[in-house]
XYZ file of N, CA, C and O in Angstrom:
724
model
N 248.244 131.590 101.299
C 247.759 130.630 100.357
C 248.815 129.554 100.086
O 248.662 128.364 99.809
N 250.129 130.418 100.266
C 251.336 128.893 99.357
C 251.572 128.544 100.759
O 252.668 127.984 100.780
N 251.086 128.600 101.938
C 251.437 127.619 103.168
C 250.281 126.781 103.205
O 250.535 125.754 103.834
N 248.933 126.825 102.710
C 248.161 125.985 102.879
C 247.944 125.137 101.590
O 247.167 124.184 101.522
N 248.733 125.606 100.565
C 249.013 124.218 99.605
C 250.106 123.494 100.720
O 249.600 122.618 101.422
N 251.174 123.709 100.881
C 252.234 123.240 101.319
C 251.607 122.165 102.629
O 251.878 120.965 102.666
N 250.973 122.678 103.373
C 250.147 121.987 104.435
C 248.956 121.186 103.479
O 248.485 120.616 104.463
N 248.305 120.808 102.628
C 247.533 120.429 101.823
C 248.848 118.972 101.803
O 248.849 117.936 102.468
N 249.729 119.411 100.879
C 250.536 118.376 100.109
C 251.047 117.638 101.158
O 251.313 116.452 100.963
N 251.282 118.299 102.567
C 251.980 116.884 103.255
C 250.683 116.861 104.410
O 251.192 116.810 105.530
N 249.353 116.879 104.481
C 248.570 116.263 104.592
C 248.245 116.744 105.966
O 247.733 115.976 106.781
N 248.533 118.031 106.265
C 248.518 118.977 107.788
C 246.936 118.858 107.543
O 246.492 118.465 108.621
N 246.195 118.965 106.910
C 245.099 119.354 106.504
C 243.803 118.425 106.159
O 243.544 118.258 104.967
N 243.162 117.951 106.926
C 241.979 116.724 106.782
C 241.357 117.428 105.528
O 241.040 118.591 105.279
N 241.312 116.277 104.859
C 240.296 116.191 103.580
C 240.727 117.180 102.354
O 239.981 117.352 101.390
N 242.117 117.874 102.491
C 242.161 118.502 101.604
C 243.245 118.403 100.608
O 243.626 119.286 99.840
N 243.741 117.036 100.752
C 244.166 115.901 99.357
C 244.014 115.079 99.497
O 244.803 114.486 100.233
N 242.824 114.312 98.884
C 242.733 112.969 99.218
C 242.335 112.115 98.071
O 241.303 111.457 97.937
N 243.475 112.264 97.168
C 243.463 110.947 95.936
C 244.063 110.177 96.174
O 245.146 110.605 96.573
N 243.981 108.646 96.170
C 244.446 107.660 96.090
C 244.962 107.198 95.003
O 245.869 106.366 95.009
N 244.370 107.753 93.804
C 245.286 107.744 92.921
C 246.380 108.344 92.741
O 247.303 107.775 92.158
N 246.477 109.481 93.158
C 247.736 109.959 92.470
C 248.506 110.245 93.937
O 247.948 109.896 94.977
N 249.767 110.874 93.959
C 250.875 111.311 95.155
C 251.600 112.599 94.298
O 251.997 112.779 93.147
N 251.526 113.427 95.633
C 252.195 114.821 94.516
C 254.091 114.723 94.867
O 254.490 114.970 96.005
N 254.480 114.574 94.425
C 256.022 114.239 94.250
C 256.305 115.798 94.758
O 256.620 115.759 95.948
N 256.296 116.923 94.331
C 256.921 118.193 94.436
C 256.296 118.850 93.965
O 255.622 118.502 92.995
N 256.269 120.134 94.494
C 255.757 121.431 94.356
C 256.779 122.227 93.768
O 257.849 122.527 94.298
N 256.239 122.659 92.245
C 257.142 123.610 90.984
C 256.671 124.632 90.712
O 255.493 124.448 91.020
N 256.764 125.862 90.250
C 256.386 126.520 89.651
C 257.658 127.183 89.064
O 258.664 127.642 89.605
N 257.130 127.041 87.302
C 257.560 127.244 86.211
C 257.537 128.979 86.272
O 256.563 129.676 86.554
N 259.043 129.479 85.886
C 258.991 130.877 85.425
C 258.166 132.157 86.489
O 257.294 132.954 86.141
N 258.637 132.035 87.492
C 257.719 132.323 88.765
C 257.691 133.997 88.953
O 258.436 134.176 87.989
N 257.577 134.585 89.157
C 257.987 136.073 89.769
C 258.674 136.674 90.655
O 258.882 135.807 91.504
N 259.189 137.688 91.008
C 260.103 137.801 92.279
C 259.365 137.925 93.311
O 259.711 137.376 94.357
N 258.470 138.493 93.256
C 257.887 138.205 94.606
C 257.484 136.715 95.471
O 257.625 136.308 96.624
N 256.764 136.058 93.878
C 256.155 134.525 94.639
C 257.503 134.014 94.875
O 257.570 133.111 95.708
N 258.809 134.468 94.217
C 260.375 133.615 94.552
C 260.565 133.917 95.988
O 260.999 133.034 96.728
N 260.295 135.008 96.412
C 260.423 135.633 97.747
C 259.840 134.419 98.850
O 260.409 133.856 99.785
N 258.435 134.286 98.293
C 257.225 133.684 99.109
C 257.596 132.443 99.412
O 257.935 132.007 100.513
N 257.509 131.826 98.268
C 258.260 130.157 97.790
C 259.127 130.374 99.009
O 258.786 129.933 100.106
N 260.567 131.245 98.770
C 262.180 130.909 99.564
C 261.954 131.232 101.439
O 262.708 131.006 102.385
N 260.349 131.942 101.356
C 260.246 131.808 103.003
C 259.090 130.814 103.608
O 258.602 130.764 104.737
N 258.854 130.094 102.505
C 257.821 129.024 102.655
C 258.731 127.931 103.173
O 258.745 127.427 104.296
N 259.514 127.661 102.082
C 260.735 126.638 102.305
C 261.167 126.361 103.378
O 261.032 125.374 104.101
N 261.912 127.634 103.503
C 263.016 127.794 104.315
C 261.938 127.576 105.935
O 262.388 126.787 106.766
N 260.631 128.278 106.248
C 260.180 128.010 107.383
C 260.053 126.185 107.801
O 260.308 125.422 108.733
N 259.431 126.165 106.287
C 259.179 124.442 106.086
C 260.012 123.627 106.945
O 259.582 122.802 107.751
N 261.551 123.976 106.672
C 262.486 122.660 106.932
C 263.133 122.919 108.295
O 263.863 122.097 108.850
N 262.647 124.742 109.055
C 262.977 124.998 110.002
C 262.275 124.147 111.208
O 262.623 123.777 112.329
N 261.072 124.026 110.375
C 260.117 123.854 111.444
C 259.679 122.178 111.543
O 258.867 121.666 112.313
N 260.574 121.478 110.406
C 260.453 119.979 110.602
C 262.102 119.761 110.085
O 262.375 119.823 108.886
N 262.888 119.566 110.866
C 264.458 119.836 110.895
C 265.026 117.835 110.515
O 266.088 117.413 110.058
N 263.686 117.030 110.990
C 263.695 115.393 110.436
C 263.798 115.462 109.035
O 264.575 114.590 108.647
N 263.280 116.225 107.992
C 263.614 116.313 107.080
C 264.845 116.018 106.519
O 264.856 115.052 105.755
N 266.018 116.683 106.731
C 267.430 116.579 106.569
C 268.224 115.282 107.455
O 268.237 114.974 108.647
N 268.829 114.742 106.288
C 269.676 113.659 107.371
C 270.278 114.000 108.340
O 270.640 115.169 108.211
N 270.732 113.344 109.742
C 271.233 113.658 110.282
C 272.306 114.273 110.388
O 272.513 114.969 111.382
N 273.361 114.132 109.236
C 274.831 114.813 109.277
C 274.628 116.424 109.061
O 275.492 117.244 109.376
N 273.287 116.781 108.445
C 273.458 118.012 108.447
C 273.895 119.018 109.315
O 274.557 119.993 108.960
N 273.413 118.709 110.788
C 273.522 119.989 111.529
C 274.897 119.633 112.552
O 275.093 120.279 113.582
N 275.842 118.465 112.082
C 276.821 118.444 113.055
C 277.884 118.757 113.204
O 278.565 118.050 113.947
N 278.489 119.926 112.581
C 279.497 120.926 112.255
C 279.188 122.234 112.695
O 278.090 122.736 112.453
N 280.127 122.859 113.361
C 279.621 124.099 113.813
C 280.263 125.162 113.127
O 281.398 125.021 112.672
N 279.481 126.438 112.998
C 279.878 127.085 112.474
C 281.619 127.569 111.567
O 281.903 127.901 110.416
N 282.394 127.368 112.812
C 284.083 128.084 112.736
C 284.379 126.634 111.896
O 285.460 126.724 111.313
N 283.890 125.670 111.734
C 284.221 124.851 110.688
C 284.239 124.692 109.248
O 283.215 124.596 108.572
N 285.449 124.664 108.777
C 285.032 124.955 106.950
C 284.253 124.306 106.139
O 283.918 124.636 105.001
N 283.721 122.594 107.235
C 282.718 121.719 106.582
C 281.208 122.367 106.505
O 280.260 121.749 106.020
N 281.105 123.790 107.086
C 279.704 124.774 107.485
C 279.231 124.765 106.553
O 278.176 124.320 106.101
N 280.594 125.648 105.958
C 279.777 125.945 104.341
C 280.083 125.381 102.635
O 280.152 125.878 101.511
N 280.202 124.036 103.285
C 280.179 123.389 101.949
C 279.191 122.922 101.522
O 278.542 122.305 102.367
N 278.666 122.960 100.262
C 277.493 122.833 99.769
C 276.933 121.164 99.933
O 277.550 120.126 100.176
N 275.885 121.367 99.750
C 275.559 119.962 100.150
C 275.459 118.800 98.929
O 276.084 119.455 98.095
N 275.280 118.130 98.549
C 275.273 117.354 97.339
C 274.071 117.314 97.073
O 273.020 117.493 97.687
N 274.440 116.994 95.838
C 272.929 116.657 94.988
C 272.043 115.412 95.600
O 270.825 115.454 95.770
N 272.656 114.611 95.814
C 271.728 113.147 96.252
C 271.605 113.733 97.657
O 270.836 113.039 98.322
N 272.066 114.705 98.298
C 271.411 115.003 99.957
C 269.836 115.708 99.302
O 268.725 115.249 99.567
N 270.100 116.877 98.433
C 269.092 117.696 98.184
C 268.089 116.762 97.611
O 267.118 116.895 98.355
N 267.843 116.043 96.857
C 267.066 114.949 96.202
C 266.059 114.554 97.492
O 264.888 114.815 97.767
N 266.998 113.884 98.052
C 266.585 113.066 99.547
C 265.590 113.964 100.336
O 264.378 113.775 100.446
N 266.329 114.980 100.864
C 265.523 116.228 101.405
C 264.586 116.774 100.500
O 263.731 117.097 101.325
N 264.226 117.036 99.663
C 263.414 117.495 98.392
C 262.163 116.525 98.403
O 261.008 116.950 98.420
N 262.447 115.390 98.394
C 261.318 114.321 98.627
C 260.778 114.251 99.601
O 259.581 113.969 99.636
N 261.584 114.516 100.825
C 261.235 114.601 101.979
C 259.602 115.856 102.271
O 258.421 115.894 102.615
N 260.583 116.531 101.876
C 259.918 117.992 101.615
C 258.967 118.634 100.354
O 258.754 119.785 99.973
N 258.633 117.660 100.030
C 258.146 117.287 98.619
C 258.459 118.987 98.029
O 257.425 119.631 97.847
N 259.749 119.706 97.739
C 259.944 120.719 97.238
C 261.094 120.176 95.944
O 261.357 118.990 95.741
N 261.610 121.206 95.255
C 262.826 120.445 94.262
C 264.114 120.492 94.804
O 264.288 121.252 95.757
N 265.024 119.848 94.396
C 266.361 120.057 94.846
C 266.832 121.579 95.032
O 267.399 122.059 96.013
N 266.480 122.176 93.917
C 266.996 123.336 94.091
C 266.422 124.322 95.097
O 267.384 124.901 95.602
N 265.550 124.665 95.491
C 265.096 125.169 96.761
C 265.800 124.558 97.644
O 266.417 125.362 98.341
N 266.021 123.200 97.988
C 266.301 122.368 98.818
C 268.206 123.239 99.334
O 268.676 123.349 100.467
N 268.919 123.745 97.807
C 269.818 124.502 98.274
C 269.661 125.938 98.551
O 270.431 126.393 99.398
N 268.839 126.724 98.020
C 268.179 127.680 98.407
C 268.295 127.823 100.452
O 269.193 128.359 101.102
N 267.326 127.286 100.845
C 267.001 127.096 102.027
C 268.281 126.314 102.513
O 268.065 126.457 103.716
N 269.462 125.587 102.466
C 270.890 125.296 103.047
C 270.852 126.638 103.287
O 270.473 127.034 104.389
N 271.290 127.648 102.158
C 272.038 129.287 101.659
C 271.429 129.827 102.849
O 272.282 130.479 103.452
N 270.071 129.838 103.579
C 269.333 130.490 103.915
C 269.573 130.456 105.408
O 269.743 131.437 106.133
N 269.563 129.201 105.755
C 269.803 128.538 107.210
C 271.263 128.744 107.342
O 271.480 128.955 108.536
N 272.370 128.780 106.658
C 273.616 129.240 106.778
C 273.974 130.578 107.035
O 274.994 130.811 107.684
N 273.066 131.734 106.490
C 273.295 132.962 106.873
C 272.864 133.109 108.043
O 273.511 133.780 108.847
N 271.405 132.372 108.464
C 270.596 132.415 109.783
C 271.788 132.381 110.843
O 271.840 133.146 111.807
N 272.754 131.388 110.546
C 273.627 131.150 111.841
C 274.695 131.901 111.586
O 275.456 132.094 112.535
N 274.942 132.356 110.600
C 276.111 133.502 110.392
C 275.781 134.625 111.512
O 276.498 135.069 112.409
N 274.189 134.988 111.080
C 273.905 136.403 111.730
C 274.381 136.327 113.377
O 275.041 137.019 114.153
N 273.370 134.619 113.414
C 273.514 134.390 114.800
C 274.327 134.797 115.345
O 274.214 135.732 116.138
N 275.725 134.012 114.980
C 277.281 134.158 115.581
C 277.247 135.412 115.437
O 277.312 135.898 116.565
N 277.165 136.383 114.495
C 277.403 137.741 114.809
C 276.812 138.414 116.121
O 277.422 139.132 116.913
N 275.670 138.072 116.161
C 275.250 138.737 117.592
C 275.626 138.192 118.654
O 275.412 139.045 119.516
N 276.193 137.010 119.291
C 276.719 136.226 119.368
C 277.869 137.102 119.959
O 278.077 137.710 121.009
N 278.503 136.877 118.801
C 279.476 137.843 119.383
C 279.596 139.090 119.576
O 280.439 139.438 120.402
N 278.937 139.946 119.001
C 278.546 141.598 120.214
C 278.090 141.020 121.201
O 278.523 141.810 122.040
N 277.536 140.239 121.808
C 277.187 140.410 123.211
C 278.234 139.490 123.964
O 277.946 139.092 125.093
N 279.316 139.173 123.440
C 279.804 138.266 124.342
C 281.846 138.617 123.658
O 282.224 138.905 122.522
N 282.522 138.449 124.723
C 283.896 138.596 124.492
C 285.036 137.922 123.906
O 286.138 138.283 123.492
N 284.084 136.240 124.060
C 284.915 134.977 123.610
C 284.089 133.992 122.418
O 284.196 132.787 122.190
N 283.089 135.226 121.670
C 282.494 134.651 120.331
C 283.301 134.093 119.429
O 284.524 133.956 119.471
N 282.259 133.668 118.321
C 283.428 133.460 117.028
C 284.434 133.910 116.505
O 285.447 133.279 116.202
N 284.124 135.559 116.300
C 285.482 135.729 115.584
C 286.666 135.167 116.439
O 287.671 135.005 115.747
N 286.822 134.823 117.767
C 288.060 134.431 118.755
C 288.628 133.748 117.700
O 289.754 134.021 117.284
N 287.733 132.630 117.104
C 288.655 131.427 116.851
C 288.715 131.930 115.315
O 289.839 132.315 114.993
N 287.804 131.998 114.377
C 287.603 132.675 112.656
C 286.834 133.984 112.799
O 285.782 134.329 113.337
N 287.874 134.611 112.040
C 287.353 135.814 111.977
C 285.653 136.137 111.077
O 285.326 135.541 110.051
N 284.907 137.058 111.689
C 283.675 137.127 110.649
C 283.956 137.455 109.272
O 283.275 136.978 108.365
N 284.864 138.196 109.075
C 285.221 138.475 107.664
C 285.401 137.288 107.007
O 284.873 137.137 105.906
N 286.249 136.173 107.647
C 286.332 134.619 106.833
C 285.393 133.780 106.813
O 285.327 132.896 105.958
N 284.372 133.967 107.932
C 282.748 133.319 107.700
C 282.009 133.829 106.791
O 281.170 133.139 106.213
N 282.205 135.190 106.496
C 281.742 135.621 105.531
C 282.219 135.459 103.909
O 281.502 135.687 102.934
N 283.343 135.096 103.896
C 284.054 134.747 102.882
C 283.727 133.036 102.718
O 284.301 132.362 101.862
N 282.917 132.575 103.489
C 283.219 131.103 103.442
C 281.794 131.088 103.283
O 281.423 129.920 103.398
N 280.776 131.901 103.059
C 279.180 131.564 102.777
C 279.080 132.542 101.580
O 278.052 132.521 100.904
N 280.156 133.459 101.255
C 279.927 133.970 99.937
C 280.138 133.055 98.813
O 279.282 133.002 97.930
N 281.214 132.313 98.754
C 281.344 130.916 98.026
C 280.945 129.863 97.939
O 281.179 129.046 97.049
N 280.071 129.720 99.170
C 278.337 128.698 99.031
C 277.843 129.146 98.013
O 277.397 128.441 97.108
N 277.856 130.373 98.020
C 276.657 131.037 97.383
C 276.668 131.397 95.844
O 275.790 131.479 94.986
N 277.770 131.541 95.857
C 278.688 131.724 94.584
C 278.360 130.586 93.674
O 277.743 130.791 92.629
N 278.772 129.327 94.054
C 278.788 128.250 93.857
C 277.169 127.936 92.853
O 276.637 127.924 91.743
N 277.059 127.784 93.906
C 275.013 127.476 93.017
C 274.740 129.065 92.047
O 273.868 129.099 91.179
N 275.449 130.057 92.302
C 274.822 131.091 91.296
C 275.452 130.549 89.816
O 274.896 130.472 88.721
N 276.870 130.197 90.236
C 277.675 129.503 89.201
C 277.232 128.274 87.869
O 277.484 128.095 86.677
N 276.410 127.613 88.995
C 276.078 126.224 88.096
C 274.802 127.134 87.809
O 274.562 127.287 86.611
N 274.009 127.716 88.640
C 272.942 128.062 87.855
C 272.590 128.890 86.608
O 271.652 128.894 85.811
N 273.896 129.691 86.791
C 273.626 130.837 85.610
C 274.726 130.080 84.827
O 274.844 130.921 83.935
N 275.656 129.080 84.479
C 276.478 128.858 83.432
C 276.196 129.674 82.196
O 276.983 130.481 81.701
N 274.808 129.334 81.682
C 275.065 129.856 79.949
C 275.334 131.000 80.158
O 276.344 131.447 79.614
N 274.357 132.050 81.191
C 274.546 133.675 80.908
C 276.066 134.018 81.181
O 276.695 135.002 80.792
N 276.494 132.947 81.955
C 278.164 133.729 82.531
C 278.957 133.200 80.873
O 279.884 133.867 80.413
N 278.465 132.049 80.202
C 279.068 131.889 79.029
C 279.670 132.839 77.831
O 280.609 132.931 77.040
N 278.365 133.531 78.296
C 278.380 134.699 77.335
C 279.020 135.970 77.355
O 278.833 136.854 76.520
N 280.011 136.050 78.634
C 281.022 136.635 78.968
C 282.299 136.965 78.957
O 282.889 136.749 80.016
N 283.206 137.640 77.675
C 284.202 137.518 77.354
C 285.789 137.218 78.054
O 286.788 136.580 77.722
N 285.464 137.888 78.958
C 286.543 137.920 79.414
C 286.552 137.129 81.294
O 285.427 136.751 81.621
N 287.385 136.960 82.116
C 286.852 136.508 83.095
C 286.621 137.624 84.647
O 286.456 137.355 85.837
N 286.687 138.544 84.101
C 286.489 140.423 85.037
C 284.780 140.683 85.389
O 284.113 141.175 86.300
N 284.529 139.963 83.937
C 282.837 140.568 83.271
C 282.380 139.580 84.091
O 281.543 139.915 84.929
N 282.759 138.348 84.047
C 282.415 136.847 84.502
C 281.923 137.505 86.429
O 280.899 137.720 87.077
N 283.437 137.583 86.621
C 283.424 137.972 88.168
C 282.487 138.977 88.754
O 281.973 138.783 89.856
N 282.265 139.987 88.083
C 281.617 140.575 88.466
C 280.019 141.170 88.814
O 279.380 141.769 89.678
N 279.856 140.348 87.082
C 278.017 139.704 87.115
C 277.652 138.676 88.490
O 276.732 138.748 89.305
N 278.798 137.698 88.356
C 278.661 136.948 89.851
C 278.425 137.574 91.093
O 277.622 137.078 91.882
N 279.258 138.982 91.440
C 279.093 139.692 92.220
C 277.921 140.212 92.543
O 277.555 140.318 93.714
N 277.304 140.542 91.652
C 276.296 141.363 91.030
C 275.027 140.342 91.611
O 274.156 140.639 92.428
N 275.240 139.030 90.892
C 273.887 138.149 91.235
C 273.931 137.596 92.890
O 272.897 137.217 93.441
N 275.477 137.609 93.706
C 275.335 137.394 94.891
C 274.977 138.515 95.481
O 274.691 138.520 96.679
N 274.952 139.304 94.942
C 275.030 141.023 95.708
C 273.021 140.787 96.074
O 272.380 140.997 97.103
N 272.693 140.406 95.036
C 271.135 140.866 94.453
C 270.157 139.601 95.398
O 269.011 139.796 95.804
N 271.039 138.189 95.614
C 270.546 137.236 96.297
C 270.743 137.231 97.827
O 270.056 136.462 98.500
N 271.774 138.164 98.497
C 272.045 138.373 100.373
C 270.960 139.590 100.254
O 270.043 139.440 101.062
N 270.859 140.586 99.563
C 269.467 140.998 99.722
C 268.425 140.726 100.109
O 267.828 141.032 101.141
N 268.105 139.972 99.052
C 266.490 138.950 99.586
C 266.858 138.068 100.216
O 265.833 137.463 100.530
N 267.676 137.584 100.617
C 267.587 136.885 101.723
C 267.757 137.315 103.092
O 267.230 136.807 104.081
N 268.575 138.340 103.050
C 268.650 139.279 104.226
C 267.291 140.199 104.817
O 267.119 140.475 106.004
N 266.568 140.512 103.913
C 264.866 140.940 104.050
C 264.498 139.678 104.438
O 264.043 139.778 105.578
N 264.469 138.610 104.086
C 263.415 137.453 104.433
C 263.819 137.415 105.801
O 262.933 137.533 106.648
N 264.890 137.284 106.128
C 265.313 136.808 107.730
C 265.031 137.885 108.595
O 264.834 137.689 109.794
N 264.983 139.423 107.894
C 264.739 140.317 108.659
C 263.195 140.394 108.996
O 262.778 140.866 110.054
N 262.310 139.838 107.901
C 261.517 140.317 108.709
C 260.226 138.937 109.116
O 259.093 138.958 109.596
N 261.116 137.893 108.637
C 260.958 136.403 109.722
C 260.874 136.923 111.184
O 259.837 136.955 111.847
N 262.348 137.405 111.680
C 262.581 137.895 112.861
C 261.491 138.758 113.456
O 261.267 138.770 114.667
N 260.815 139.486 112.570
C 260.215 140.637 113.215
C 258.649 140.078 113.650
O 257.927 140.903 114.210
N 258.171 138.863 113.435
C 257.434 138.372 113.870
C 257.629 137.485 114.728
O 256.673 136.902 115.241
């Protein structure tokens, strides 16, 4: 159903938006559930896989063993892409997070099958250290008040842990079982 709104809104679909009055800017949903969050983050994420014009060009021209991989993208990229994608910014980093692990895994297999993979040049442990702090990052700005409310900076660190721990989860199911189809 949320792929054939999504195909509805950018017009995959004869006759099934057709106001001239109005233009749907983005697709929101307020206070959502974990599951439809699930649905939404593999709607997305297929979305921008599968129309990659979306994203400006600078996105994909850094390769992995580069520390520019996993730096987050800016707000006026996500905006841009968001419109593009008529989704919100924040999905818009969602689905970066998402497509960054995609090629993490990659390189990992990557390198089991091969002798002169990534880790040669960065180790996986530091790719992994370098998309945990993507990730970190947006849990950071996103949860500010709740981490506010945290006395000390142990409690801080570790709820963080806690909410990245809880977000490579579901995202690690989504890709797993993307793959399996």
């Amino acid at each position: 159903m949320m792929q054939c709104i999504y195909d509805a809104v950018h017009k995959r679909i004869e006759g099934a938006y057709s106001s001239e009055d109005q233009e749907i800017v983005q697709i929101n949903v307020e206070d959502p559930a974990p599951g439809f969050v699930a649905l939404r983050n593999k709607i997305d994420w297929k979305l921008l896989k599968d129309h990659p014009e979306y994203w400006p060009g600078t996105h994909k021209k850094v390769g992995i063993v580069d520390e520019a991989f996993f730096a987050s993208i800016s707000e006026a990229e996500a905006i841009q892409v968001g419109a593009n994608a008529k989704i919100t910014p924040h999905q818009i980093h969602i689905v970066n997070e998402l497509q960054k692990l995609e090629a993490l895994h990659s390189a990992a297999d990557a390198d089991n099958n091969d002798d002169n993979g990534t880790t040669s040049v960065v180790s996986k442990e530091e790719l992994e250290r370098r998309y945990r702090l993507l990730v970190k990052r947006r849990l950071n700005r996103d949860n500010r008040e709740d981490l506010s409310s945290f006395a000390t900076k142990d409690a801080k660190k570790a709820y963080l842990a806690k909410l990245f721990d809880e977000q490579l989860t579901l995202y690690n199911k989504l890709l797993k079982g993307s793959k399996a189809r």
